[in-house]
Each structure stands twice: as C-alpha cells, then as structure tokens.
Amino acid sequence: MTEPSATASVEVAVDPATAFEIFTEEIDLWWVRGPINFFDAARATAMQIEPGVGGRILEVYAPPDDVLELGRITDWAPGVLFAYRSSVDDTEIRIDFEAYDGGTRVSVVQSLVPGGEKAFYFWPNVIHWLPAWVERRDHASRTPRELDRLAIALYYKDPAAAARWLHTVFGLDSWDKIPAEGTDPSWIELQVGTRAILLFKLTEKRTVQLDHSVWVYVDDLDVHFAHSQENGAKILSDIHQHGYRCYEAEDLEGHRWTFAQARPTMA
C-alpha cells in the first residue's frame, strides 16, 4: 500500500525571501547530479523551475527544448510558499518558507492525491541538498558540480548504519546528510572528492562475495553492451531504465560491474 504522504524540513541561514529565491532560481546549482537523482540521468543537463502559477518544474535534456515536465505550479507566493501538482505521479507537493531562529525553515510535504495510486516520494531525500549549497554559494562556482564517471556501489544489511560508521570511522562525507538512527532512506550517496559511493540494501539475490560492485559511465551504452556481449562477458541484466540507463555484467572472477549511460554534462 502506498503511504499517503512524506515530509521533511531543513534550516538555512538566510531570510525567507532569499531562501525562496535560492530554492527556485538556483535549483540547478543545489540539485546534486548523482547517479540516480534524475528520471532520465543519461540525458539530463539541468533542473529548472518556471516562476508563477502555471509554471513548470522541468528536467532539462539536450537540446534545451527537450524536457520532462515534473509538475505544474498551482500556488506561488515568493518568500512564503509554492506548490505544484506532479506530472510524473499522483502527488501534490508544497514547500513552505518560514522565518526561524534568524534564518528560514524550509519544509516540504509530498501527498498522495485522493484516489491516487503512484507516488515517488523523493523530496524528503532531495531537500537536504539545499543547506550545503546555501553555506557555500557565496564562494562556489556557478557551474553545476558534476561527478566523475566512476562510482562504487556498496551493499549492506543496514545501509543507514553503514553510512554513519563510514562517516565516523573513515571520514566519508555525504552530498546532503548522514542518516540519523531510526531513518531508512531510499538511497544514500557518500562522496570522496567528486566520486560517488552508493549505498544499497543487501538482499538475498546478492552473495557475500558479490556485495560490492563498480559503476562506470560510458559514452554509448548500446555500443558498450554489444562489445561486452561479443567478447564473452556474462550479462546479468540487459539494458534497462530506472532513472539511470544501465546494464550489469560479471567479470572473469564473478565480480559485478554496472555500466551506465553518461550524461551529456559529464566530462
């Protein structure tokens, strides 16, 4: 059964009007370009919010007129709130900006509409990227930060506990925040420089020997897939789309590799 709503909030050290402006006008700068942070990561080049009622929330592809509409704005009050009806699932999203302790509390509520069945509750994960950008925006580059083409996927029985341990013991940081005890995020991304470490839940489908894997981003996934097949790689999954476009294969000693389509913006 789909849960009826998901909520989250963060605090930022700017006034509500500035927080609203940063959230809406600079979304392409604070949105983390991680491996699984778009509906079509292979083609995404930017995120965009068109201001005002009737404006669109967009995932932008190349060329610029190629977009995925994520939603249409239904309420727009700069410095106070904006809301939109999702175009990709059956939810409504409201983001409030409230003066709080010298700054602003930004709260998001993503709710299933009456009679709705499909909900992608991604906002509770995403909103935590905002404070990190607010803290560094005065001295940061205005070019969106892109990740390297190599990522490591780690599989744990308790990914949230593993993230806390890796942060405390090894000093690994996060794009947004280290999950607190009692939380179970849908995905966790840690970072080493501009490289991503993806934490997933270990399931019965994976053995202890294959609980870690490498992700590599390539220019042309179809060509790479054909080359791997022709040269004897054991294909574990054909090319498929789930936010990112990828396939999985094993090497000669049974280690798992995930090859994903690089975005146009990836160096």
mmCIF file of C-alpha atoms in Angstrom:
data_model
loop_
_atom_site.group_PDB
_atom_site.id
_atom_site.type_symbol
_atom_site.label_atom_id
_atom_site.label_comp_id
_atom_site.label_asym_id
_atom_site.label_seq_id
_atom_site.Cartn_x
_atom_site.Cartn_y
_atom_site.Cartn_z
ATOM 1 C CA MET A 1 0.000 0.000 0.000
ATOM 2 C CA THR A 2 1.345 3.444 -0.941
ATOM 3 C CA GLU A 3 1.837 5.737 2.051
ATOM 4 C CA PRO A 4 -0.357 8.896 1.912
ATOM 5 C CA SER A 5 2.425 11.460 2.418
ATOM 6 C CA ALA A 6 6.090 12.173 3.110
ATOM 7 C CA THR A 7 7.513 15.220 4.897
ATOM 8 C CA ALA A 8 10.909 16.745 5.657
ATOM 9 C CA SER A 9 12.396 20.096 6.665
ATOM 10 C CA VAL A 10 15.767 21.840 6.801
ATOM 11 C CA GLU A 11 17.050 25.120 8.226
ATOM 12 C CA VAL A 12 19.118 27.594 6.207
ATOM 13 C CA ALA A 13 20.910 30.722 7.419
ATOM 14 C CA VAL A 14 19.172 33.231 5.142
ATOM 15 C CA ASP A 15 15.849 35.082 5.298
ATOM 16 C CA PRO A 16 12.709 33.527 3.744
ATOM 17 C CA ALA A 17 12.754 35.719 0.631
ATOM 18 C CA THR A 18 16.374 34.755 -0.101
ATOM 19 C CA ALA A 19 15.721 31.099 0.692
ATOM 20 C CA PHE A 20 12.787 31.086 -1.739
ATOM 21 C CA GLU A 21 14.926 32.708 -4.443
ATOM 22 C CA ILE A 22 17.780 30.233 -3.925
ATOM 23 C CA PHE A 23 15.421 27.252 -3.942
ATOM 24 C CA THR A 24 13.610 28.220 -7.136
ATOM 25 C CA GLU A 25 16.161 30.165 -9.206
ATOM 26 C CA GLU A 26 19.257 28.172 -8.255
ATOM 27 C CA ILE A 27 17.816 24.648 -8.230
ATOM 28 C CA ASP A 28 20.274 23.597 -10.942
ATOM 29 C CA LEU A 29 23.144 24.592 -8.645
ATOM 30 C CA TRP A 30 21.997 22.854 -5.457
ATOM 31 C CA TRP A 31 20.480 19.759 -7.109
ATOM 32 C CA VAL A 32 23.100 17.017 -6.727
ATOM 33 C CA ARG A 33 23.959 15.397 -10.044
ATOM 34 C CA GLY A 34 24.318 11.970 -8.501
ATOM 35 C CA PRO A 35 23.919 8.717 -10.439
ATOM 36 C CA ILE A 36 20.268 8.187 -9.506
ATOM 37 C CA ASN A 37 18.973 11.731 -8.998
ATOM 38 C CA PHE A 38 17.075 12.193 -12.265
ATOM 39 C CA PHE A 39 14.217 10.425 -14.012
ATOM 40 C CA ASP A 40 16.476 10.081 -17.065
ATOM 41 C CA ALA A 41 20.035 10.568 -15.807
ATOM 42 C CA ALA A 42 21.570 9.591 -19.159
ATOM 43 C CA ARG A 43 20.156 12.699 -20.876
ATOM 44 C CA ALA A 44 19.685 15.238 -18.074
ATOM 45 C CA THR A 45 21.598 18.509 -18.393
ATOM 46 C CA ALA A 46 19.776 20.769 -15.911
ATOM 47 C CA MET A 47 16.888 21.294 -13.479
ATOM 48 C CA GLN A 48 14.599 24.308 -13.850
ATOM 49 C CA ILE A 49 11.604 25.923 -12.136
ATOM 50 C CA GLU A 50 9.497 28.332 -14.201
ATOM 51 C CA PRO A 51 8.147 31.030 -11.815
ATOM 52 C CA GLY A 52 4.472 31.728 -11.195
ATOM 53 C CA VAL A 53 1.225 29.781 -11.205
ATOM 54 C CA GLY A 54 1.188 27.559 -14.282
ATOM 55 C CA GLY A 55 4.992 27.396 -14.390
ATOM 56 C CA ARG A 56 6.624 24.026 -14.894
ATOM 57 C CA ILE A 57 9.132 22.032 -12.853
ATOM 58 C CA LEU A 58 11.479 20.677 -15.520
ATOM 59 C CA GLU A 59 14.202 18.108 -16.006
ATOM 60 C CA VAL A 60 16.047 19.544 -18.996
ATOM 61 C CA TYR A 61 17.704 17.435 -21.668
ATOM 62 C CA ALA A 62 19.787 18.343 -24.715
ATOM 63 C CA PRO A 63 18.810 20.164 -26.890
ATOM 64 C CA PRO A 64 17.245 22.711 -24.482
ATOM 65 C CA ASP A 65 13.694 22.310 -25.885
ATOM 66 C CA ASP A 66 13.730 18.620 -24.895
ATOM 67 C CA VAL A 67 12.383 18.424 -21.341
ATOM 68 C CA LEU A 68 10.491 16.208 -18.921
ATOM 69 C CA GLU A 69 7.754 18.076 -17.092
ATOM 70 C CA LEU A 70 7.860 17.008 -13.448
ATOM 71 C CA GLY A 71 4.950 19.212 -12.394
ATOM 72 C CA ARG A 72 2.851 22.378 -12.813
ATOM 73 C CA ILE A 73 2.843 25.132 -10.191
ATOM 74 C CA THR A 74 -0.536 25.670 -8.508
ATOM 75 C CA ASP A 75 0.436 28.213 -5.819
ATOM 76 C CA TRP A 76 3.237 30.790 -5.911
ATOM 77 C CA ALA A 77 3.923 33.233 -3.055
ATOM 78 C CA PRO A 78 7.599 34.357 -3.115
ATOM 79 C CA GLY A 79 9.200 34.153 0.320
ATOM 80 C CA VAL A 80 6.264 32.176 1.699
ATOM 81 C CA LEU A 81 5.455 29.029 -0.294
ATOM 82 C CA PHE A 82 4.988 27.364 -3.621
ATOM 83 C CA ALA A 83 3.089 24.232 -4.535
ATOM 84 C CA TYR A 84 2.715 22.077 -7.615
ATOM 85 C CA ARG A 85 0.849 19.066 -8.941
ATOM 86 C CA SER A 86 3.195 16.344 -10.073
ATOM 87 C CA SER A 87 3.110 15.276 -13.720
ATOM 88 C CA VAL A 88 5.049 12.039 -13.117
ATOM 89 C CA ASP A 89 2.976 10.520 -10.308
ATOM 90 C CA ASP A 90 -0.200 11.073 -8.283
ATOM 91 C CA THR A 91 1.148 13.520 -5.699
ATOM 92 C CA GLU A 92 0.917 17.175 -4.766
ATOM 93 C CA ILE A 93 3.963 18.948 -3.333
ATOM 94 C CA ARG A 94 4.013 22.029 -1.093
ATOM 95 C CA ILE A 95 7.206 23.805 0.027
ATOM 96 C CA ASP A 96 6.900 26.377 2.844
ATOM 97 C CA PHE A 97 9.449 29.030 3.866
ATOM 98 C CA GLU A 98 9.093 30.104 7.499
ATOM 99 C CA ALA A 99 11.291 32.553 9.445
ATOM 100 C CA TYR A 100 13.098 30.575 12.135
ATOM 101 C CA ASP A 101 15.851 31.479 14.619
ATOM 102 C CA GLY A 102 17.477 34.116 12.419
ATOM 103 C CA GLY A 103 17.113 32.032 9.263
ATOM 104 C CA THR A 104 14.462 30.031 7.462
ATOM 105 C CA ARG A 105 12.916 26.621 7.941
ATOM 106 C CA VAL A 106 12.130 25.102 4.545
ATOM 107 C CA SER A 107 9.528 22.346 4.804
ATOM 108 C CA VAL A 108 8.212 20.024 2.122
ATOM 109 C CA VAL A 109 5.073 17.900 2.180
ATOM 110 C CA GLN A 110 4.511 15.470 -0.681
ATOM 111 C CA SER A 111 0.999 13.987 -0.531
ATOM 112 C CA LEU A 112 -0.863 11.356 -2.489
ATOM 113 C CA VAL A 113 -3.947 12.882 -4.130
ATOM 114 C CA PRO A 114 -7.341 11.309 -3.296
ATOM 115 C CA GLY A 115 -7.716 8.175 -5.374
ATOM 116 C CA GLY A 116 -4.066 8.267 -6.424
ATOM 117 C CA GLU A 117 -2.001 5.092 -6.660
ATOM 118 C CA LYS A 118 1.509 6.086 -7.765
ATOM 119 C CA ALA A 119 3.907 8.121 -5.609
ATOM 120 C CA PHE A 120 7.631 8.780 -5.955
ATOM 121 C CA TYR A 121 8.479 10.230 -2.557
ATOM 122 C CA PHE A 122 11.872 11.682 -3.487
ATOM 123 C CA TRP A 123 11.579 15.149 -1.883
ATOM 124 C CA PRO A 124 12.496 14.048 1.677
ATOM 125 C CA ASN A 125 15.848 12.918 0.240
ATOM 126 C CA VAL A 126 16.346 15.875 -2.081
ATOM 127 C CA ILE A 127 15.593 18.824 0.220
ATOM 128 C CA HIS A 128 18.647 18.053 2.368
ATOM 129 C CA TRP A 129 20.906 19.141 -0.501
ATOM 130 C CA LEU A 130 19.756 22.764 -0.067
ATOM 131 C CA PRO A 131 21.628 23.772 3.150
ATOM 132 C CA ALA A 132 25.001 22.636 1.783
ATOM 133 C CA TRP A 133 24.569 24.913 -1.245
ATOM 134 C CA VAL A 134 23.401 27.858 0.884
ATOM 135 C CA GLU A 135 26.541 27.528 3.013
ATOM 136 C CA ARG A 136 28.953 27.586 0.072
ATOM 137 C CA ARG A 137 27.131 29.637 -2.593
ATOM 138 C CA ASP A 138 28.926 32.922 -1.816
ATOM 139 C CA HIS A 139 32.295 31.467 -2.827
ATOM 140 C CA ALA A 140 31.290 28.500 -5.009
ATOM 141 C CA SER A 141 31.433 28.241 -8.781
ATOM 142 C CA ARG A 142 28.181 28.913 -10.620
ATOM 143 C CA THR A 143 28.864 25.917 -12.841
ATOM 144 C CA PRO A 144 26.879 22.903 -11.554
ATOM 145 C CA ARG A 145 29.147 20.386 -9.830
ATOM 146 C CA GLU A 146 29.428 17.234 -11.918
ATOM 147 C CA LEU A 147 30.544 13.829 -10.684
ATOM 148 C CA ASP A 148 33.275 11.616 -12.098
ATOM 149 C CA ARG A 149 32.412 8.699 -14.343
ATOM 150 C CA LEU A 150 33.465 6.074 -11.802
ATOM 151 C CA ALA A 151 31.264 5.226 -8.811
ATOM 152 C CA ILE A 152 31.414 2.451 -6.231
ATOM 153 C CA ALA A 153 28.261 0.625 -5.104
ATOM 154 C CA LEU A 154 28.359 -0.884 -1.601
ATOM 155 C CA TYR A 155 25.742 -3.313 -0.286
ATOM 156 C CA TYR A 156 24.955 -3.603 3.443
ATOM 157 C CA LYS A 157 22.247 -5.219 5.541
ATOM 158 C CA ASP A 158 21.708 -1.792 7.161
ATOM 159 C CA PRO A 159 22.863 0.952 4.729
ATOM 160 C CA ALA A 160 21.973 3.802 7.126
ATOM 161 C CA ALA A 161 24.065 2.295 9.938
ATOM 162 C CA ALA A 162 26.856 1.658 7.450
ATOM 163 C CA ALA A 163 26.746 5.291 6.310
ATOM 164 C CA ARG A 164 27.072 6.510 9.902
ATOM 165 C CA TRP A 165 30.001 4.130 10.514
ATOM 166 C CA LEU A 166 31.787 5.098 7.286
ATOM 167 C CA HIS A 167 31.324 8.771 8.162
ATOM 168 C CA THR A 168 32.510 8.426 11.762
ATOM 169 C CA VAL A 169 35.340 5.939 11.251
ATOM 170 C CA PHE A 170 36.589 6.651 7.715
ATOM 171 C CA GLY A 171 35.531 10.304 7.493
ATOM 172 C CA LEU A 172 33.418 9.825 4.355
ATOM 173 C CA ASP A 173 31.060 12.734 3.762
ATOM 174 C CA SER A 174 27.632 12.976 2.144
ATOM 175 C CA TRP A 175 26.109 15.163 -0.578
ATOM 176 C CA ASP A 176 23.277 16.003 1.795
ATOM 177 C CA LYS A 177 23.406 14.430 5.259
ATOM 178 C CA ILE A 178 24.361 11.287 7.123
ATOM 179 C CA PRO A 179 21.107 9.463 8.005
ATOM 180 C CA ALA A 180 20.187 9.517 11.680
ATOM 181 C CA GLU A 181 19.301 6.433 13.686
ATOM 182 C CA GLY A 182 15.762 5.288 13.053
ATOM 183 C CA THR A 183 15.760 6.503 9.422
ATOM 184 C CA ASP A 184 15.769 4.337 6.319
ATOM 185 C CA PRO A 185 16.437 6.465 3.198
ATOM 186 C CA SER A 186 15.614 5.052 -0.222
ATOM 187 C CA TRP A 187 19.201 5.658 -1.280
ATOM 188 C CA ILE A 188 22.372 7.006 0.303
ATOM 189 C CA GLU A 189 25.180 8.738 -1.566
ATOM 190 C CA LEU A 190 28.533 9.348 0.085
ATOM 191 C CA GLN A 191 31.394 11.170 -1.586
ATOM 192 C CA VAL A 192 35.135 11.064 -1.976
ATOM 193 C CA GLY A 193 36.037 14.243 -3.834
ATOM 194 C CA THR A 194 33.840 14.192 -6.953
ATOM 195 C CA ARG A 195 33.336 10.424 -6.845
ATOM 196 C CA ALA A 196 30.130 8.877 -5.562
ATOM 197 C CA ILE A 197 29.795 5.905 -3.229
ATOM 198 C CA LEU A 198 26.303 4.441 -3.454
ATOM 199 C CA LEU A 199 24.918 2.501 -0.501
ATOM 200 C CA PHE A 200 22.215 -0.083 -1.223
ATOM 201 C CA LYS A 201 20.492 -2.741 0.861
ATOM 202 C CA LEU A 202 21.982 -6.234 0.708
ATOM 203 C CA THR A 203 19.291 -8.690 -0.426
ATOM 204 C CA GLU A 204 19.063 -12.441 -0.816
ATOM 205 C CA LYS A 205 19.845 -12.026 -4.529
ATOM 206 C CA ARG A 206 23.403 -10.978 -3.688
ATOM 207 C CA THR A 207 26.001 -13.228 -2.078
ATOM 208 C CA VAL A 208 28.510 -12.062 0.499
ATOM 209 C CA GLN A 209 31.250 -12.395 -2.143
ATOM 210 C CA LEU A 210 29.386 -10.066 -4.515
ATOM 211 C CA ASP A 211 28.129 -7.473 -2.086
ATOM 212 C CA HIS A 212 30.172 -4.651 -3.638
ATOM 213 C CA SER A 213 30.294 -3.526 -7.263
ATOM 214 C CA VAL A 214 31.770 -0.864 -9.525
ATOM 215 C CA TRP A 215 29.753 1.597 -11.604
ATOM 216 C CA VAL A 216 31.274 3.026 -14.788
ATOM 217 C CA TYR A 217 29.721 5.696 -17.031
ATOM 218 C CA VAL A 218 30.289 5.332 -20.789
ATOM 219 C CA ASP A 219 29.669 7.483 -23.864
ATOM 220 C CA ASP A 220 27.454 4.998 -25.729
ATOM 221 C CA LEU A 221 25.829 2.312 -23.599
ATOM 222 C CA ASP A 222 24.456 0.332 -26.547
ATOM 223 C CA VAL A 223 27.869 0.068 -28.222
ATOM 224 C CA HIS A 224 29.483 -0.882 -24.909
ATOM 225 C CA PHE A 225 26.837 -3.547 -24.242
ATOM 226 C CA ALA A 226 27.328 -5.086 -27.685
ATOM 227 C CA HIS A 227 31.109 -5.121 -27.212
ATOM 228 C CA SER A 228 30.787 -6.854 -23.817
ATOM 229 C CA GLN A 229 28.471 -9.491 -25.275
ATOM 230 C CA GLU A 230 30.707 -10.140 -28.255
ATOM 231 C CA ASN A 231 33.729 -10.619 -26.013
ATOM 232 C CA GLY A 232 32.185 -13.136 -23.637
ATOM 233 C CA ALA A 233 31.047 -11.120 -20.614
ATOM 234 C CA LYS A 234 28.341 -12.804 -18.544
ATOM 235 C CA ILE A 235 25.407 -10.406 -18.833
ATOM 236 C CA LEU A 236 23.395 -10.295 -15.603
ATOM 237 C CA SER A 237 20.790 -7.801 -16.822
ATOM 238 C CA ASP A 238 20.110 -6.351 -20.250
ATOM 239 C CA ILE A 239 19.990 -2.585 -20.747
ATOM 240 C CA HIS A 240 17.156 -1.166 -18.687
ATOM 241 C CA GLN A 241 15.928 2.222 -17.475
ATOM 242 C CA HIS A 242 15.283 3.177 -13.858
ATOM 243 C CA GLY A 243 16.204 6.846 -13.572
ATOM 244 C CA TYR A 244 19.612 5.871 -14.932
ATOM 245 C CA ARG A 245 20.046 3.648 -18.028
ATOM 246 C CA CYS A 246 22.383 0.727 -17.442
ATOM 247 C CA TYR A 247 23.211 -2.969 -17.690
ATOM 248 C CA GLU A 248 25.046 -5.341 -15.331
ATOM 249 C CA ALA A 249 27.726 -7.922 -16.094
ATOM 250 C CA GLU A 250 30.211 -10.204 -14.323
ATOM 251 C CA ASP A 251 33.936 -10.337 -14.979
ATOM 252 C CA LEU A 252 36.049 -13.489 -15.178
ATOM 253 C CA GLU A 253 36.085 -13.995 -11.383
ATOM 254 C CA GLY A 254 32.428 -13.200 -10.797
ATOM 255 C CA HIS A 255 32.753 -9.555 -9.733
ATOM 256 C CA ARG A 256 29.751 -7.454 -10.639
ATOM 257 C CA TRP A 257 30.049 -4.351 -12.854
ATOM 258 C CA THR A 258 27.319 -1.829 -13.652
ATOM 259 C CA PHE A 259 27.759 0.201 -16.845
ATOM 260 C CA ALA A 260 25.554 3.288 -17.143
ATOM 261 C CA GLN A 261 24.967 5.884 -19.843
ATOM 262 C CA ALA A 262 26.886 9.078 -19.116
ATOM 263 C CA ARG A 263 25.003 12.367 -19.138
ATOM 264 C CA PRO A 264 25.879 14.991 -21.766
ATOM 265 C CA THR A 265 27.287 17.209 -18.982
ATOM 266 C CA MET A 266 29.722 14.561 -17.685
ATOM 267 C CA ALA A 267 33.315 15.450 -18.532
#
